[in-house]
GROMACS .gro file of C-alpha atoms in nm:
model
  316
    1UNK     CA    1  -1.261   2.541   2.015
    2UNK     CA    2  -1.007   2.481   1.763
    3UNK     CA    3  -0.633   2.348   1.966
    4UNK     CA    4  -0.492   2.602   1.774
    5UNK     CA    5  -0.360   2.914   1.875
    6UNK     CA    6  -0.170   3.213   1.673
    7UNK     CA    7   0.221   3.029   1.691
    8UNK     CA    8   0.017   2.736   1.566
    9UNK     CA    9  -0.047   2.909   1.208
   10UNK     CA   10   0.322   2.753   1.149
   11UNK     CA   11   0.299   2.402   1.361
   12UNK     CA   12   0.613   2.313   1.491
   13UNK     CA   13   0.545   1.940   1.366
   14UNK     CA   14   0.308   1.802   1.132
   15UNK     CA   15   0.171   1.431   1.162
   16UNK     CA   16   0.200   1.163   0.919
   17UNK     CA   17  -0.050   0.897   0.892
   18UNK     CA   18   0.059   0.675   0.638
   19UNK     CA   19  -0.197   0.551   0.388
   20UNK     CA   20  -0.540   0.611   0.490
   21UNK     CA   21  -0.797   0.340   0.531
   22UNK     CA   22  -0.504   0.105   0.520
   23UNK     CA   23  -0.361   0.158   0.862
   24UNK     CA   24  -0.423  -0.197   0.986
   25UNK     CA   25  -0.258  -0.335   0.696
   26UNK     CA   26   0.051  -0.106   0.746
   27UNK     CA   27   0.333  -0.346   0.914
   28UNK     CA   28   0.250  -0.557   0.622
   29UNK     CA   29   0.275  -0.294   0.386
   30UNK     CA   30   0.547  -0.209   0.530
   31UNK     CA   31   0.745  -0.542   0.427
   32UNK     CA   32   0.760  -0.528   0.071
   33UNK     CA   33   0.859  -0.147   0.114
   34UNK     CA   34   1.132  -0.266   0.279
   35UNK     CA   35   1.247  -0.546   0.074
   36UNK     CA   36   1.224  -0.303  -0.190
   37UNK     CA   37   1.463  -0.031  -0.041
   38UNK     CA   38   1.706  -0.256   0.032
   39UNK     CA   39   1.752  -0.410  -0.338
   40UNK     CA   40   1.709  -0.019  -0.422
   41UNK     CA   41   2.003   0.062  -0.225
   42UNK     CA   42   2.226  -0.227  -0.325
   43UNK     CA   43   2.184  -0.230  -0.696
   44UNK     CA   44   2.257   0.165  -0.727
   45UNK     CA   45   2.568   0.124  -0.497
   46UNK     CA   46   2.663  -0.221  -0.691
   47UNK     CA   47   2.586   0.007  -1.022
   48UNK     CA   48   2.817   0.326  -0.906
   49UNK     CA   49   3.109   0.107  -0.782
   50UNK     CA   50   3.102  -0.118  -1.107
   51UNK     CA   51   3.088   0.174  -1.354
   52UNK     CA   52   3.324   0.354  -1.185
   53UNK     CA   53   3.591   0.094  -1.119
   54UNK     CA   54   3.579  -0.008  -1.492
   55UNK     CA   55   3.722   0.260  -1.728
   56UNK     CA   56   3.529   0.061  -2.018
   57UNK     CA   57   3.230   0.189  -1.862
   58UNK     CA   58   3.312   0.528  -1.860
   59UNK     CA   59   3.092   0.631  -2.141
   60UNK     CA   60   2.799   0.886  -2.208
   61UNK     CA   61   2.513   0.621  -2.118
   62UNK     CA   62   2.664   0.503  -1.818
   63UNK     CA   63   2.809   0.831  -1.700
   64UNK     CA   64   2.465   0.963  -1.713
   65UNK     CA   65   2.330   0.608  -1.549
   66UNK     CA   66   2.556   0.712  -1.228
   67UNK     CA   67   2.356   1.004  -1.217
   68UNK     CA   68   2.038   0.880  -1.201
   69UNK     CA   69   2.147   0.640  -0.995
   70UNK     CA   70   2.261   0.891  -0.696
   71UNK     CA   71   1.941   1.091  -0.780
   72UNK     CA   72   1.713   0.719  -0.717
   73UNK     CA   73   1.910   0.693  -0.411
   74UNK     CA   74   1.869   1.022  -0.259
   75UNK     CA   75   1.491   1.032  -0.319
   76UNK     CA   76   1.398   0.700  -0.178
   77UNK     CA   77   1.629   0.735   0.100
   78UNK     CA   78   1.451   1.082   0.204
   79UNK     CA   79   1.128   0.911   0.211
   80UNK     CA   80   1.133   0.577   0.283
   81UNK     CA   81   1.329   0.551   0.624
   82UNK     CA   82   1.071   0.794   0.806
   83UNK     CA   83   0.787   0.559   0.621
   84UNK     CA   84   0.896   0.268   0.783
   85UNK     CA   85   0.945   0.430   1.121
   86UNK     CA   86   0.584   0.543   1.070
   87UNK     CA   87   0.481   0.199   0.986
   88UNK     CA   88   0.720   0.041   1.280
   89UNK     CA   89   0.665   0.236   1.555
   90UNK     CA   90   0.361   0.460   1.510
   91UNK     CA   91   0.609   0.726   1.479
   92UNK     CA   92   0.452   0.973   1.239
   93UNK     CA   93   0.596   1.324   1.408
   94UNK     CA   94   0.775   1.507   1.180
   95UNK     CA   95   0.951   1.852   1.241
   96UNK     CA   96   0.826   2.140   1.002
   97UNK     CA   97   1.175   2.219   0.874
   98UNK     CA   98   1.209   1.854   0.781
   99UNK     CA   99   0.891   1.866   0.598
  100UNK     CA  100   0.966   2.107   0.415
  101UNK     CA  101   1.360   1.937   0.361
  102UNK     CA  102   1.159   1.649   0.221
  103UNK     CA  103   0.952   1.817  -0.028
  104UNK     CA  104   1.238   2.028  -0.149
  105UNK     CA  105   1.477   1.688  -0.173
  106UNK     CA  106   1.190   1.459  -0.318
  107UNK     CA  107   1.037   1.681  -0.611
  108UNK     CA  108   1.368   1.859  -0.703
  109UNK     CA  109   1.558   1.486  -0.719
  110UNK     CA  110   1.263   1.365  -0.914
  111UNK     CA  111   1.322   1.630  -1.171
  112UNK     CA  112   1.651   1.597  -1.214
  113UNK     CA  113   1.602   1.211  -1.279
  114UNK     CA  114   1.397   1.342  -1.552
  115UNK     CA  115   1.661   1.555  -1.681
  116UNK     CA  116   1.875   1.254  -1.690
  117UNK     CA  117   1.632   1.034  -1.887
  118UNK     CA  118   1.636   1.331  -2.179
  119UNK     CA  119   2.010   1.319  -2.150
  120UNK     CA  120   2.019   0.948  -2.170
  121UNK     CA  121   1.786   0.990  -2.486
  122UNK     CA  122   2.006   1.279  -2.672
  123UNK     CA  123   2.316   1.035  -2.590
  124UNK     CA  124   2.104   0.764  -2.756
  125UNK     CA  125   1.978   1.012  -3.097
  126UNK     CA  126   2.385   1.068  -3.133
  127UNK     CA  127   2.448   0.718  -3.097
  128UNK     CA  128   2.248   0.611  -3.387
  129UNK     CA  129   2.159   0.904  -3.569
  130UNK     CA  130   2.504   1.092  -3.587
  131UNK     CA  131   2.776   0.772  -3.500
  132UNK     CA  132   3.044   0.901  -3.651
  133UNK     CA  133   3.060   1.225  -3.421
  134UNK     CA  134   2.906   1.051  -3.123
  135UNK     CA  135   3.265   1.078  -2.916
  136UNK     CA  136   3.380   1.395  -3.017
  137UNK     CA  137   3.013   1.567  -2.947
  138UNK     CA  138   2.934   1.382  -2.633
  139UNK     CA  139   3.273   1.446  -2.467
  140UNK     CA  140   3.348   1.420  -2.078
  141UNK     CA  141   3.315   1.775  -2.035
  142UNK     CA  142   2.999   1.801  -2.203
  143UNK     CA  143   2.872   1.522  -2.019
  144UNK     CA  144   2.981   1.676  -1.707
  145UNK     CA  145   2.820   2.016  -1.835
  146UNK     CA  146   2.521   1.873  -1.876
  147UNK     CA  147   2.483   1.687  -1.571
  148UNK     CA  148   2.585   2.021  -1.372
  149UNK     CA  149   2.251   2.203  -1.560
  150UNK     CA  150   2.025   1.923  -1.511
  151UNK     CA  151   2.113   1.957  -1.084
  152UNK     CA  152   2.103   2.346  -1.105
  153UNK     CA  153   1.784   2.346  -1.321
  154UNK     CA  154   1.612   2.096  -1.048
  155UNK     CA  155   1.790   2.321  -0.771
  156UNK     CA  156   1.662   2.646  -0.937
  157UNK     CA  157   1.296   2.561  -1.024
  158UNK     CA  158   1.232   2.382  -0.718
  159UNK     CA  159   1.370   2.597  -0.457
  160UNK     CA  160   1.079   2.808  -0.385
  161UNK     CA  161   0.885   2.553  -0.313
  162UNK     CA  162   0.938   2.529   0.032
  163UNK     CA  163   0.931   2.901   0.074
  164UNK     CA  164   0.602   2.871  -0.080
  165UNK     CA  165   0.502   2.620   0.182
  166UNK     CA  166   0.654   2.807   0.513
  167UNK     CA  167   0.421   3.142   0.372
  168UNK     CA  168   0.118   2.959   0.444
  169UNK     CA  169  -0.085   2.937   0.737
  170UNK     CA  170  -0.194   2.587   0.872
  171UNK     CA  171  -0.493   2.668   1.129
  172UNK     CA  172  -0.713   2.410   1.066
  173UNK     CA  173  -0.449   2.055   1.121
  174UNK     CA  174  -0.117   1.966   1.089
  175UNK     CA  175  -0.202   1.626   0.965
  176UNK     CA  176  -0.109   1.528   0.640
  177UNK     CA  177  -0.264   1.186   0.494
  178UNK     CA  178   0.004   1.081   0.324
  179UNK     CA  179   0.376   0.841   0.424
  180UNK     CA  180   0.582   1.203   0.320
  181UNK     CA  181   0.572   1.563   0.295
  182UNK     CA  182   0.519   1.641  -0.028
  183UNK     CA  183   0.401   1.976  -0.232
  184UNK     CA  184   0.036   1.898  -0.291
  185UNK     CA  185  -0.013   1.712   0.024
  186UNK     CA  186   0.079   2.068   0.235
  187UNK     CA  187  -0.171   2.278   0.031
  188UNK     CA  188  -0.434   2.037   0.076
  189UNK     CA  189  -0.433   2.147   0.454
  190UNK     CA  190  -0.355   2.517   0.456
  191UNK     CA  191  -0.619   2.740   0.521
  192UNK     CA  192  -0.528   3.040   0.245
  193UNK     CA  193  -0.577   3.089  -0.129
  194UNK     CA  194  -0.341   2.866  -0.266
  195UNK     CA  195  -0.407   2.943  -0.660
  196UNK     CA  196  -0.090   3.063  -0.713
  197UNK     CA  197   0.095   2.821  -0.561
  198UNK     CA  198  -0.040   2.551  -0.750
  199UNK     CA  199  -0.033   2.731  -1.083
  200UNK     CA  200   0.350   2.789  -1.009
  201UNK     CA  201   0.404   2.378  -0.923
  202UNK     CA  202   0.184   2.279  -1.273
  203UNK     CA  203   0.408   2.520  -1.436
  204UNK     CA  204   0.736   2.406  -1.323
  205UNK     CA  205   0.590   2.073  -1.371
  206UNK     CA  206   0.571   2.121  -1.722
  207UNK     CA  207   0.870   2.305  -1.790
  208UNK     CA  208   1.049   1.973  -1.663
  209UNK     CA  209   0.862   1.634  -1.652
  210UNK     CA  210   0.579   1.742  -1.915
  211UNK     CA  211   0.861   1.903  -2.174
  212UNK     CA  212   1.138   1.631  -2.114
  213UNK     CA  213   0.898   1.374  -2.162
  214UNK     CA  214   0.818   1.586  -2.531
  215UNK     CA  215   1.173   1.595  -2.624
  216UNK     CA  216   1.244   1.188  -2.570
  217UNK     CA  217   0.992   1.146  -2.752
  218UNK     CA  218   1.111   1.393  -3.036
  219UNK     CA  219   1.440   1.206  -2.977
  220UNK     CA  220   1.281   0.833  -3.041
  221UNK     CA  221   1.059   0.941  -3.333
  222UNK     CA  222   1.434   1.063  -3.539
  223UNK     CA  223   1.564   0.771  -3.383
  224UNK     CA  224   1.324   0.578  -3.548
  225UNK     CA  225   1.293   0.757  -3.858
  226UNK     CA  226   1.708   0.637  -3.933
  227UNK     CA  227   1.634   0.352  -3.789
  228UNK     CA  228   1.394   0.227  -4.045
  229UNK     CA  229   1.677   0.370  -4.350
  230UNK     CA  230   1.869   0.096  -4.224
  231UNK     CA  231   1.938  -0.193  -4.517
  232UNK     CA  232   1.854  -0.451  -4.325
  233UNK     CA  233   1.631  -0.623  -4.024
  234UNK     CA  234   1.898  -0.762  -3.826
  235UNK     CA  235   2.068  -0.370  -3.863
  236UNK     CA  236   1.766  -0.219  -3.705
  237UNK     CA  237   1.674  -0.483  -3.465
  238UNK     CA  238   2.031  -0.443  -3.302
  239UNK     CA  239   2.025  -0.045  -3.322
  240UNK     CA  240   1.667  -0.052  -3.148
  241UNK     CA  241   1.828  -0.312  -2.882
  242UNK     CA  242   2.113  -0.031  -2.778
  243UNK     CA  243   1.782   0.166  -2.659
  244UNK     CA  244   1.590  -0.108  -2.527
  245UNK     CA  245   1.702  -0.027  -2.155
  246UNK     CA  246   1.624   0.310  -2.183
  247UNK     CA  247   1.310   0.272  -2.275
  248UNK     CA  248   1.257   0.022  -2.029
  249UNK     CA  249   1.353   0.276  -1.745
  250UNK     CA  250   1.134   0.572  -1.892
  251UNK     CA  251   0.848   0.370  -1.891
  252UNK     CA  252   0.914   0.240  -1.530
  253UNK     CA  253   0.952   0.605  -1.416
  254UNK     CA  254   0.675   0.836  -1.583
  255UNK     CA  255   0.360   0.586  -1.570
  256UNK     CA  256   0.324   0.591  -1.226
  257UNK     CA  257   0.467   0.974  -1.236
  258UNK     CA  258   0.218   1.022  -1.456
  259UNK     CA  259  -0.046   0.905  -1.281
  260UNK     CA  260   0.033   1.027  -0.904
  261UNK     CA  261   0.053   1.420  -1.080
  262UNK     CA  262  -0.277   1.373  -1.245
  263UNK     CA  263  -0.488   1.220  -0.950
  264UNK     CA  264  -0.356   1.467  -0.730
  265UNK     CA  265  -0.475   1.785  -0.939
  266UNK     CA  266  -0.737   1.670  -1.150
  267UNK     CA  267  -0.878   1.279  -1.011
  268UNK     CA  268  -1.091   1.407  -0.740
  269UNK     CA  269  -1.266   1.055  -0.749
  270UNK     CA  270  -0.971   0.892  -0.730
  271UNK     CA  271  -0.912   0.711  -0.367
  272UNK     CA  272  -0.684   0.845  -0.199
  273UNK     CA  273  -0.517   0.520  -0.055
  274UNK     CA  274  -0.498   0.448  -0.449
  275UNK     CA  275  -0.310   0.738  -0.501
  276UNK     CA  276  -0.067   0.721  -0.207
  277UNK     CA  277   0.043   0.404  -0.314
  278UNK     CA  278   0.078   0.485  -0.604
  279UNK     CA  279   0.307   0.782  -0.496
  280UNK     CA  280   0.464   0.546  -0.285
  281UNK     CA  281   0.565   0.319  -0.633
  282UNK     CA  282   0.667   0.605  -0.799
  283UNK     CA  283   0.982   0.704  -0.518
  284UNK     CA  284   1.049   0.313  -0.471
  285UNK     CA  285   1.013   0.108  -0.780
  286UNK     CA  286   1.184   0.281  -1.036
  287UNK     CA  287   1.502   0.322  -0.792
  288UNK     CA  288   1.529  -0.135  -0.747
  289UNK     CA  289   1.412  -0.165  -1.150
  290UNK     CA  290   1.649   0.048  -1.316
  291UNK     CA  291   1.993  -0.122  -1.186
  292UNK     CA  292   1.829  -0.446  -1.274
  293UNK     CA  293   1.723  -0.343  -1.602
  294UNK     CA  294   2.028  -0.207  -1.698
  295UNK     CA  295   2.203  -0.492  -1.509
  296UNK     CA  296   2.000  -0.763  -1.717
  297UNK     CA  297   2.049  -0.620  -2.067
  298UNK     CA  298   2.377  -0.484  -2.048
  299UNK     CA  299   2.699  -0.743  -2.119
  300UNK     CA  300   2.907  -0.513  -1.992
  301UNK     CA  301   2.743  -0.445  -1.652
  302UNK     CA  302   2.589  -0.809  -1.616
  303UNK     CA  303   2.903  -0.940  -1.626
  304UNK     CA  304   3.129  -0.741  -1.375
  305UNK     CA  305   2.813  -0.775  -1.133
  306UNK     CA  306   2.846  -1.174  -1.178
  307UNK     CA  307   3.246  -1.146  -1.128
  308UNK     CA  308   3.168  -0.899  -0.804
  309UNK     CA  309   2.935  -1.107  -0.634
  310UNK     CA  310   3.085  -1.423  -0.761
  311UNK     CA  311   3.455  -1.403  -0.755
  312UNK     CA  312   3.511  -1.556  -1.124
  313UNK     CA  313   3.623  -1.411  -1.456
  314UNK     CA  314   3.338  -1.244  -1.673
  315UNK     CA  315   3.192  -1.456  -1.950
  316UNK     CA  316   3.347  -1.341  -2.280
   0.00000   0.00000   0.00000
């Protein structure tokens, strides 16, 4: 007879189990994750201290940058500590209103980072294809604006997701096989007709990952279309370097996004330690690569992170 009784329709905890099939290989898994939070956390808080203590820096790209940085922060920090204390100490208990915290935290963060990429690409399209009003269209209070309905649209979208969550009734387990709470994860075990639910996720999926992905690249192909007008090779070559981070970071971000949405909905075949880890790439890499991308190819940045950590003047 099943453990379950009627107050358990709405388990008080769920259990996490980490990555199945790859249990024994957890505290080593669990190093690398670690190694990788850590640069995670101080490259975005080395990012936001430089750009905001240099007023040089205080421009569209890296005003947006500062956003995505505190968005990469918040969603790795929601997941990974409770990872490693499932990987440390066996400690996979979580409380249902903290699942549910999670999901909301982890997809709506994810989409704003989205939102931030498409604003990173518009400031780019003014940049090169409008230079002359680049500063008087992209002014602090747009920029401020925009940033304000990229967190509302993530806020708004993503909200009912938990309230979709706490609606259904879990009577068969509350284990989840995954290292976090996340949307598809919950609906996997809930024993109800969840058609609607999952309609309403691929939807707001769309409206936000799927379409912002179709407007940067809109953006990139008029990019590229005054890019090749330019008179010269050297012209276009530096033009196409101003974007070279950004593209950098997109790619980072929406392969493995890419990837974990797909698997999860459609790649029934598709193992599903594969596609945990994968999930578990897509909340941790792109938050330790994009400081270091931006920190690599950027003068500006590179430098004041040399003169922070090193104490000398920044090389001219």
């Amino acid at each position: 007879m099943s453990a379950y009784n009627k107050t358990d329709v709405h388990p008080s905890t769920f259990i996490l189990i980490g990555i199945p099939g790859l249990e024994a290989a957890h505290i080593w898994i669990s190093i690398p994750f670690c190694v990788v939070y850590l640069l995670a956390l101080l490259g975005n808080c080395s990012l936001l201290f430089i750009i905001k203590t240099d007023p040089s820096l205080h421009e569209p790209m890296y005003l947006f940058l500062c956003m995505l940085a505190v968005a990469d922060l918040v969603v790795c920090t929601t997941a990974v500590p409770k990872l490693l204390s499932l990987f440390w100490f066996h400690d996979g208990e979580i409380r249902f209103e903290a699942c549910l915290t999670q999901v909301f935290l982890i997809h709506s963060c994810s989409t704003m980072e989205s939102g931030f990429f498409l604003a990173m690409a518009f400031d780019r399209y003014v940049a090169i294809c409008n230079p002359l009003r680049h500063s008087g269209i992209l002014t602090h209070a747009v920029i401020g604006g925009m940033g304000l309905a990229i967190v509302l649209r993530g806020t708004a979208l993503l909200s009912p997701h938990p309230f979709l969550l706490r609606w259904l009734p879990y009577c068969r387990t509350n284990i989840i096989s995954h290292t976090y709470c996340e949307f598809m994860a919950l609906i996997k075990i809930a024993c109800a007709e969840t058609r609607i639910r999952r309609a309403y996720s691929l939807i707001v999926a769309f409206l936000t990952g799927g379409l912002d992905f179709i407007l940067i690249i809109c953006s990139y192909v008029l990019i590229l279309h005054t890019v090749f007008h330019l008179p010269s090779n050297d012209a276009r070559f530096k033009t196409l370097g101003t974007c070279g981070s950004h593209i950098c970071v997109i790619l980072v971000s929406y392969t493995p996004a890419f990837f974990s949405f797909l698997t999860h909905r459609f790649g029934h075949h598709v193992a599903p330690h594969v596609h945990i880890f994968v999930a578990n790439i897509y909340l941790l890499v792109p938050p330790m690569v994009n400081p270091i991308i931006y920190g690599v190819r950027t003068k500006k940045i590179r430098d004041r992170f040399l003169k922070f950590f090193t104490f000398s003047k920044p090389v001219k």
